[in-house]
XYZ file of C-alpha atoms in Angstrom:
120
model
C 7.980 -7.113 -5.087
C 6.437 -4.282 -7.412
C 8.450 -2.172 -9.589
C 7.556 1.137 -11.275
C 10.342 2.470 -13.372
C 9.434 5.844 -15.575
C 11.765 6.858 -17.849
C 11.689 9.129 -21.213
C 12.638 12.600 -19.356
C 14.761 14.890 -20.479
C 15.231 18.399 -21.745
C 12.827 20.155 -24.650
C 12.005 23.833 -25.501
C 8.709 25.106 -25.068
C 6.242 24.087 -27.492
C 7.807 20.681 -28.042
C 6.845 17.141 -27.205
C 8.307 14.408 -25.119
C 6.610 10.729 -24.519
C 7.295 9.210 -21.070
C 6.780 5.354 -20.038
C 6.242 3.857 -17.196
C 7.281 0.234 -16.909
C 5.060 -1.922 -14.198
C 6.250 -5.012 -12.596
C 5.290 -7.405 -9.557
C 1.453 -7.173 -10.453
C -1.290 -8.585 -12.769
C -1.152 -5.049 -14.970
C -4.720 -5.465 -16.411
C -6.180 -5.340 -12.770
C -5.292 -1.716 -12.177
C -5.918 1.791 -13.282
C -2.769 4.085 -13.183
C -1.952 7.687 -12.660
C 0.747 9.846 -13.831
C 1.947 12.360 -11.222
C 4.053 15.525 -11.562
C 6.120 17.188 -9.104
C 7.578 20.917 -9.466
C 10.614 22.184 -7.501
C 8.891 23.261 -3.965
C 5.706 21.649 -4.736
C 3.606 18.567 -4.035
C 3.233 15.764 -6.249
C -0.109 16.452 -8.431
C -2.160 14.277 -10.667
C -1.487 14.957 -13.856
C -3.535 11.839 -15.749
C -5.195 8.898 -14.943
C -5.710 5.899 -17.126
C -9.002 3.257 -16.084
C -9.012 -0.572 -16.692
C -11.018 -0.038 -19.388
C -8.690 2.618 -21.160
C -10.442 5.906 -20.219
C -8.193 8.734 -19.962
C -8.760 11.254 -17.300
C -7.032 14.595 -17.357
C -6.157 17.491 -14.736
C -7.249 21.302 -16.165
C -3.723 22.282 -16.771
C -2.910 19.582 -19.599
C -6.392 18.655 -21.118
C -5.861 18.974 -24.474
C -2.169 18.713 -24.553
C -1.212 15.172 -22.973
C -2.560 11.973 -23.628
C -2.545 9.144 -21.132
C -1.973 5.310 -22.540
C -1.562 2.147 -21.805
C -0.292 -1.626 -23.466
C -1.519 -4.039 -21.371
C 0.698 -6.596 -23.249
C 4.079 -4.870 -22.272
C 3.102 -3.750 -18.909
C 3.131 -0.021 -19.733
C 1.882 2.898 -19.498
C 2.749 6.038 -21.316
C 1.993 10.072 -21.221
C 2.368 11.558 -24.547
C 2.959 15.118 -23.512
C 2.382 17.756 -26.341
C 3.117 21.517 -26.616
C 5.125 21.764 -23.709
C 5.635 24.987 -21.451
C 7.870 25.720 -18.579
C 4.622 24.789 -16.127
C 4.991 21.249 -17.189
C 8.395 21.256 -15.634
C 8.988 18.542 -12.848
C 9.657 15.037 -11.991
C 7.181 12.599 -13.497
C 5.803 9.631 -11.584
C 3.399 6.839 -12.138
C 1.449 4.864 -9.747
C -1.628 3.475 -8.676
C -4.089 5.573 -6.522
C -6.911 4.183 -3.919
C -9.228 5.360 -5.892
C -8.792 8.076 -8.972
C -7.990 11.339 -7.275
C -6.707 9.598 -4.020
C -3.446 10.776 -2.819
C -2.714 7.972 -1.448
C -1.078 5.117 -3.331
C -1.228 1.460 -3.312
C 2.515 1.312 -4.047
C 6.117 2.824 -3.212
C 7.059 5.422 -5.627
C 9.816 4.812 -8.192
C 12.699 6.861 -9.118
C 10.518 9.087 -11.631
C 11.883 10.868 -14.373
C 12.649 14.491 -14.639
C 11.394 16.850 -17.520
C 12.627 20.226 -18.045
C 11.109 23.099 -20.465
C 12.982 25.963 -21.472
C 11.203 29.018 -22.636
């Protein structure tokens, strides 16, 4: 059974930083690329960043230069380092494996997510 468990969310002031983690189990982690997704209140999930199997990061325009996605294959964990946060970054963050980089169809069920609240 595949499990994706996100953590690291919380409340932070604008301009601050937060590091999210996603621990993955039930699959051969190194075989997959992973995406981090954000769901703001009343909005659909959107891709924030994606990391390929070859450790190449791809970013949404709104987070380019502020967020860094990384992976540790030995720990089966994907990270999202978020810097210079603003209120627009608030939401529930999830990780998953899309069928292709920008696909909205995921291979696996969503995990519980981790909420980030940025106060201005």
